[in-house]
Short mmCIF file of C-alpha atoms in Angstrom, two decimals:
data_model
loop_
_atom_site.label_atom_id
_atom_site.label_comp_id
_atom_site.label_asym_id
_atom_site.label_seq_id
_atom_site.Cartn_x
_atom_site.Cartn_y
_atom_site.Cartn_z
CA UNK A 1 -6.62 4.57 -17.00
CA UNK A 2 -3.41 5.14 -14.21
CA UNK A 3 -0.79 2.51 -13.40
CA UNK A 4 0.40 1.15 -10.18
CA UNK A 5 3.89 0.34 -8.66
CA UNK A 6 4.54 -1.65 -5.83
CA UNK A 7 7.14 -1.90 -3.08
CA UNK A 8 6.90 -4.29 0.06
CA UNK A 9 8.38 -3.76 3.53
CA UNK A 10 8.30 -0.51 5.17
CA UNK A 11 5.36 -2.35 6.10
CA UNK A 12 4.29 0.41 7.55
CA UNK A 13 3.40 1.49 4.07
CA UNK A 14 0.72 1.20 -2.36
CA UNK A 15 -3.94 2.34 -6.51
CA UNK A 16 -5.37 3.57 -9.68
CA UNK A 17 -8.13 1.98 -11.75
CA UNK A 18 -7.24 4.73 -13.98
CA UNK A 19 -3.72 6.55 -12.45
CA UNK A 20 -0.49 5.90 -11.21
CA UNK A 21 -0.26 5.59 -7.51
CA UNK A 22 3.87 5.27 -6.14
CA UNK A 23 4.21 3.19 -3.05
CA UNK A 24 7.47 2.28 -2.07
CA UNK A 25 6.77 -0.16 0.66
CA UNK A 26 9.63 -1.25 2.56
CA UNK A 27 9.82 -1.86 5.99
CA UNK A 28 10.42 1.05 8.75
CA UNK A 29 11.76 -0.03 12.04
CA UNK A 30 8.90 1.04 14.40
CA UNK A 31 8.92 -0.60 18.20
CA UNK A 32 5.59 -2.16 19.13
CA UNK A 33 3.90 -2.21 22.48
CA UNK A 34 4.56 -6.10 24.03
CA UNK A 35 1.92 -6.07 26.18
CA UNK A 36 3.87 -7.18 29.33
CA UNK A 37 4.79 -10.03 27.00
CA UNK A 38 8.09 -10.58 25.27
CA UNK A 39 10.24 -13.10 23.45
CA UNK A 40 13.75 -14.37 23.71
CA UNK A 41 16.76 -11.93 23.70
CA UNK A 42 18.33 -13.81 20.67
CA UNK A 43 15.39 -14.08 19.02
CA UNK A 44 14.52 -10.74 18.76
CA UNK A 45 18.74 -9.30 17.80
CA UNK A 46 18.26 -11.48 15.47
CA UNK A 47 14.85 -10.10 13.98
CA UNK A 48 16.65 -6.45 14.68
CA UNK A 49 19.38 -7.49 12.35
CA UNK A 50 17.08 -8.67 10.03
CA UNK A 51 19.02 -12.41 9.83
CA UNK A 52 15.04 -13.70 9.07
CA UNK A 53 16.25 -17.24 8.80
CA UNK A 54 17.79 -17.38 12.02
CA UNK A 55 14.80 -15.19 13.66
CA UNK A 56 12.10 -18.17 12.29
CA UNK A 57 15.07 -21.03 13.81
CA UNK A 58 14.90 -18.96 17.52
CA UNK A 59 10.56 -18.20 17.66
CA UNK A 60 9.70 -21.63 16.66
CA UNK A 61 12.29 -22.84 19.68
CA UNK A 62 10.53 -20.45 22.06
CA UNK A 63 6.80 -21.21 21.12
CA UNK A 64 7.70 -24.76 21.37
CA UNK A 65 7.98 -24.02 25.24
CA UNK A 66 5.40 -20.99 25.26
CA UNK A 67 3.19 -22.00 22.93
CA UNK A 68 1.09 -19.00 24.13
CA UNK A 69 3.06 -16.28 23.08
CA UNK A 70 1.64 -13.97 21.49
CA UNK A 71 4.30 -11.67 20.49
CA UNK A 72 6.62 -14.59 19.51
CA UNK A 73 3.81 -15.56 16.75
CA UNK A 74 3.93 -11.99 15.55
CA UNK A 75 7.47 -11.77 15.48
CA UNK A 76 7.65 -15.09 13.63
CA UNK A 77 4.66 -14.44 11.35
CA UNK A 78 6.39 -11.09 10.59
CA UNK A 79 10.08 -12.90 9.50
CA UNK A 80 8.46 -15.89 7.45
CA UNK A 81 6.44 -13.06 5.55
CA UNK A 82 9.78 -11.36 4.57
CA UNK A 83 11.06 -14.77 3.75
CA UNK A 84 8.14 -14.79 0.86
CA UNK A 85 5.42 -17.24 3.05
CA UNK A 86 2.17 -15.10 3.28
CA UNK A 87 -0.08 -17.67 4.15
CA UNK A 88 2.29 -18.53 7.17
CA UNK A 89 2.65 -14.94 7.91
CA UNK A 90 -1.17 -14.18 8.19
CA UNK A 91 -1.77 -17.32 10.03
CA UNK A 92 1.01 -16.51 12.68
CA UNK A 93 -0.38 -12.51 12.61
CA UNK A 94 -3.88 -14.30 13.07
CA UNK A 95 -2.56 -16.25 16.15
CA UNK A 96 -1.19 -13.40 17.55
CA UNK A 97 -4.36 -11.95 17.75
CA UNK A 98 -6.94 -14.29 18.74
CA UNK A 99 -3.76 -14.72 21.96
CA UNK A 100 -5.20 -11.04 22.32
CA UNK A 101 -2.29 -8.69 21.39
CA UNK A 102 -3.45 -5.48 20.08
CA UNK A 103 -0.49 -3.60 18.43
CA UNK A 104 -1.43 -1.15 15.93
CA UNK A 105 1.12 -2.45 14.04
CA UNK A 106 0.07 -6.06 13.95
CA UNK A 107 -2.63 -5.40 12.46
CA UNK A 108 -1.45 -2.97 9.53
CA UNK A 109 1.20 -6.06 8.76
CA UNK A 110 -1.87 -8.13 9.03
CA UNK A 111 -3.86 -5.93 6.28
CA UNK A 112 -0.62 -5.71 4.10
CA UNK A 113 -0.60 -9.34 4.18
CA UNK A 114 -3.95 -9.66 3.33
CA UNK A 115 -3.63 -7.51 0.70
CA UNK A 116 -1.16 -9.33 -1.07
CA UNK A 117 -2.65 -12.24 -0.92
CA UNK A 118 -5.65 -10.47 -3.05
CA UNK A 119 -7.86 -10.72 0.18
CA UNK A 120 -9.32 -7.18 -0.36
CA UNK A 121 -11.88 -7.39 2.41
CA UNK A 122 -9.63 -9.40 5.23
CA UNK A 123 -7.20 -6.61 4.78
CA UNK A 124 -10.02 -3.70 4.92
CA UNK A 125 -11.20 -5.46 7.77
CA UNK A 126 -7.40 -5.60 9.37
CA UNK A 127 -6.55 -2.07 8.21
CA UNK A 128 -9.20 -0.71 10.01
CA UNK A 129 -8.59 -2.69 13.00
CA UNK A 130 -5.42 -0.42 12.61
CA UNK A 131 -6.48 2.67 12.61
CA UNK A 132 -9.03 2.32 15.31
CA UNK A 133 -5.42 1.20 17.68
CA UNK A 134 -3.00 3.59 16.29
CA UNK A 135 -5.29 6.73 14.51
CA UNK A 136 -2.09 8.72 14.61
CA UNK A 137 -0.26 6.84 12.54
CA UNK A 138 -0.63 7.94 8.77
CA UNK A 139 0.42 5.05 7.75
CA UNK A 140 -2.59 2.65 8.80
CA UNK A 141 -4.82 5.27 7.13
CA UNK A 142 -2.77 5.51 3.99
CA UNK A 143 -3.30 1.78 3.07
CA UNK A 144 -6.75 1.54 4.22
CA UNK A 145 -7.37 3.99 1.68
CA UNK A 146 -5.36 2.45 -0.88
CA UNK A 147 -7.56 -1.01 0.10
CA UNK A 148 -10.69 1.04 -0.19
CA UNK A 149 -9.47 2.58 -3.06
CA UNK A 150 -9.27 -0.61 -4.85
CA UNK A 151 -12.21 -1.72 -3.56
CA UNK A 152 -13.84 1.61 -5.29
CA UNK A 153 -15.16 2.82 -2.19
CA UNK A 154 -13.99 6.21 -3.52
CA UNK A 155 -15.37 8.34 -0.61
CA UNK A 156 -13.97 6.20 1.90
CA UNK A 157 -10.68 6.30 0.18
CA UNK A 158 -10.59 10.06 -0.06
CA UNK A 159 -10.89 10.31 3.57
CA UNK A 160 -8.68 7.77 4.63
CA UNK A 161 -6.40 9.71 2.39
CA UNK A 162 -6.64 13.39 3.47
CA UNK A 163 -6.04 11.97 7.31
CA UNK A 164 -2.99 10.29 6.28
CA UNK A 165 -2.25 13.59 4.87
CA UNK A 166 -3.15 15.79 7.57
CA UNK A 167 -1.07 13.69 10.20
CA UNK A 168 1.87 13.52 7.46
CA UNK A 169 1.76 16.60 4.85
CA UNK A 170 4.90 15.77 2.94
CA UNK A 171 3.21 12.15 1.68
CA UNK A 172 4.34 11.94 -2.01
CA UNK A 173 2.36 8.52 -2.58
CA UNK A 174 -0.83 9.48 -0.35
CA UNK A 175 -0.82 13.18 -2.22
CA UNK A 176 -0.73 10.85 -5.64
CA UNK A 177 -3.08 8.67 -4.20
CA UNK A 178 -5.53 11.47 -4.14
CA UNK A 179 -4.99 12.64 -7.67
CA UNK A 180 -5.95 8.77 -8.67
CA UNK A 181 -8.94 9.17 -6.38
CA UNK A 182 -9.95 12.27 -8.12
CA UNK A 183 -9.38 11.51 -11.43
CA UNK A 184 -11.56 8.44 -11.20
CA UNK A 185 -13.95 10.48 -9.74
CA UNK A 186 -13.92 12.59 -12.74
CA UNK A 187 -12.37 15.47 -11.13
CA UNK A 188 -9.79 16.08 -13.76
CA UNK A 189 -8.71 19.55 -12.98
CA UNK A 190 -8.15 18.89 -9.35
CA UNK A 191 -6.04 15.47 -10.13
CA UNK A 192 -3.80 17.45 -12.16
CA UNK A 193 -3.24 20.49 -9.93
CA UNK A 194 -2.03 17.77 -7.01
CA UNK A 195 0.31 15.82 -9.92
CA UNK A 196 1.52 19.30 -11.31
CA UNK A 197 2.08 20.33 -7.89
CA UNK A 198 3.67 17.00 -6.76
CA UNK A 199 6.39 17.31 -9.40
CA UNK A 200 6.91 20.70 -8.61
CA UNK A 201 7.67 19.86 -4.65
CA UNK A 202 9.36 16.02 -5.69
CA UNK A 203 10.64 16.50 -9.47
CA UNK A 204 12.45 12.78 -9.44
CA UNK A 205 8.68 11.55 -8.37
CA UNK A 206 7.92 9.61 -11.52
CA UNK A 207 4.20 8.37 -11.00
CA UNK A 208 3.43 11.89 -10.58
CA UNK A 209 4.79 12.98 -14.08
CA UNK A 210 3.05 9.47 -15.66
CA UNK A 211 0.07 10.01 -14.10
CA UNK A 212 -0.03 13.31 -15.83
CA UNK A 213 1.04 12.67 -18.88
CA UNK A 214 -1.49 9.97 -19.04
CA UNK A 215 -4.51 12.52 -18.55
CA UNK A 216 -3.28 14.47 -21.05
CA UNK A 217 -3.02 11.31 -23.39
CA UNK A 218 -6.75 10.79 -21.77
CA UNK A 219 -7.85 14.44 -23.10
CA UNK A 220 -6.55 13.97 -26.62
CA UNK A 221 -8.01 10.43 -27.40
CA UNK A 222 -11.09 12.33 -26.18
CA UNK A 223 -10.98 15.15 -28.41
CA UNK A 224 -9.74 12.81 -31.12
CA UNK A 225 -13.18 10.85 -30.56
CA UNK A 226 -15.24 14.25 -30.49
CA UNK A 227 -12.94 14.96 -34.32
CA UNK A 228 -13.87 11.42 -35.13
CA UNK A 229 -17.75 12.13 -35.41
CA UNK A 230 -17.46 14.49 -37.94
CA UNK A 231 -15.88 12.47 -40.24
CA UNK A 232 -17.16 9.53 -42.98
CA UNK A 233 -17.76 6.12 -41.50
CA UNK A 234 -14.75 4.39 -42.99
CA UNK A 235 -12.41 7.27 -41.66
CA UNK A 236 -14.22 7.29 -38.04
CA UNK A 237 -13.44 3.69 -37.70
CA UNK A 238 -10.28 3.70 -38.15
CA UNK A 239 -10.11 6.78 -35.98
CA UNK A 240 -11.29 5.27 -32.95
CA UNK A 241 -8.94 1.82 -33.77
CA UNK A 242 -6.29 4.28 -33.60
CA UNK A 243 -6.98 5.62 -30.48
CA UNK A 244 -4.60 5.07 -27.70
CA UNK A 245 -5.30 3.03 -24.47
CA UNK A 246 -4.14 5.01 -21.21
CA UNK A 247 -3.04 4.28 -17.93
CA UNK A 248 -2.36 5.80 -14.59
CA UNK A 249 0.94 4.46 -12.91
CA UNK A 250 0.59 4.19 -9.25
CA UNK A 251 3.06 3.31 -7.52
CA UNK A 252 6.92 4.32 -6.91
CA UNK A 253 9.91 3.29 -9.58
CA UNK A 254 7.59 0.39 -10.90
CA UNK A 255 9.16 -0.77 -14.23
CA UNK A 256 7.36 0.75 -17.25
CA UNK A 257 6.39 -3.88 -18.34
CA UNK A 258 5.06 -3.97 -14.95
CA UNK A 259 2.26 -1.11 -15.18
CA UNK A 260 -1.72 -2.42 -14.99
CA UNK A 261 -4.34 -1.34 -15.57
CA UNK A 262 -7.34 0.25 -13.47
CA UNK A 263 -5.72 -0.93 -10.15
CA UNK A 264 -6.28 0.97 -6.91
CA UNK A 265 -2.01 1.22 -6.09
CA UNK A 266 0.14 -0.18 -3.83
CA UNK A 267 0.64 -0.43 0.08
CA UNK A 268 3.64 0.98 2.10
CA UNK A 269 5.38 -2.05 3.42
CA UNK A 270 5.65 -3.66 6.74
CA UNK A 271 6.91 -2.40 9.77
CA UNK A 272 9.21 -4.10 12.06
CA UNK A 273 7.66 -5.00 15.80
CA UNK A 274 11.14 -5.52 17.38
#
């Protein structure tokens, strides 16, 4: 099995049931399309200074009077989710929407949202939503594939993944992503060319080197098992008790106590709409 890290806001921007997926998810600044609509002036410095407290203070004053908003709920659904409020952020993102405001980006903060709330098919649903408005983004199609990753919708992952990669070659988490994909897959061999060739390009990338030193942990318990059968009962037993549990890492600088099991990764975080 692969482990997992996790990172939050780039949100634009984490998987393994059996590897180690890096996502570093923080926020990048990316502008969104208003829509003809837009909020307050001080509102919005204060979103692009990231002062999230005072941001929540400013929207709430200007949906009282324009209540119909739509950008002021995503701006405000976007600061209360930095704040640590999910459920308020996907309600306001939710709002947003049904007021008919179709950012690509809403909709991948929307997914991320979702997905860590542990609403797996909401934020399918929502990540596709993004990709269908912003299919040149790799970042919408890097964490649908994550989400379908986890959801082990392998073959959906895998091409989720290589478009990410083809928009953005240089990927370290989407290239690791793959390997996961592949090695649950069974597809070994190719999982560790991409890890051996990961480190190569990115040697401080860490899930890359777990990942791979997991497999290989993988290949000996195996070939201890295959040694196993040959010997007496008692001595087989003990063999197998012996045997040591892997997993794949999957996610960026994710502390070594906070690795899990069989978990498809982690999302790229949020991205900013101001």
């Amino acid at each position: 099995m692969f482990t997992n890290q996790n990172s939050r806001f780039q949100r634009v921007l984490v998987v393994a049931a059996i590897l180690l997926l890096s996502l570093s998810i923080g926020r990048n600044a990316i502008a969104g399309s208003a829509e003809e609509q837009v909020c307050d002036v001080g509102a919005d410095y204060s979103l692009g200074v990231e002062d999230y407290s005072e941001t929540i203070r400013r929207h709430v004053e200007v949906l009282r009077e324009h209540p119909d908003n739509a950008l002021a709920h995503y701006h405000l659904g976007f600061a209360v989710g930095m704040l640590g409020d999910r459920m308020a952020e996907v309600k306001e993102y939710q709002r947003a929407a049904a007021l008919g405001l179709k950012n690509w980006d809403l909709f991948l903060n929307l997914g991320l949202a979702q997905l860590e709330n542990g609403d797996l098919d909401a934020a399918a649903d929502s990540l596709r939503r993004a990709v269908l408005l912003g299919e040149k983004h790799s970042e919408s199609h890097f964490n649908l594939a994550l989400v379908d990753e986890r959801r082990g919708m392998l073959t959906d992952a895998k091409h989720e993944a290589l478009v990410s990669l083809r928009l953005n070659p240089g990927q370290p988490d989407a290239r690791n992503l793959l390997g996961v994909i592949y090695a649950q897959e069974g597809k070994t061999v190719r999982a560790s060319l991409i890890w051996r060739e990961l480190v190569h390009d990115v040697p401080d990338y860490r899930p890359a080197r777990k990942n791979l030193a997991l497999l290989d942990s993988q290949n000996e318990a195996a070939f201890g098992k295959t040694a196993a059968a040959a010997l007496p009962t008692a001595a087989a037993v003990k063999a197998v008790k012996n045997e040591r549990k892997t997993t794949l890492a999957v996610m960026q600088n994710t502390p070594e106590s906070e690795t899990r099991e069989i978990s498809g990764g982690e999302y790229h975080g949020r991205i900013s709409s101001n």
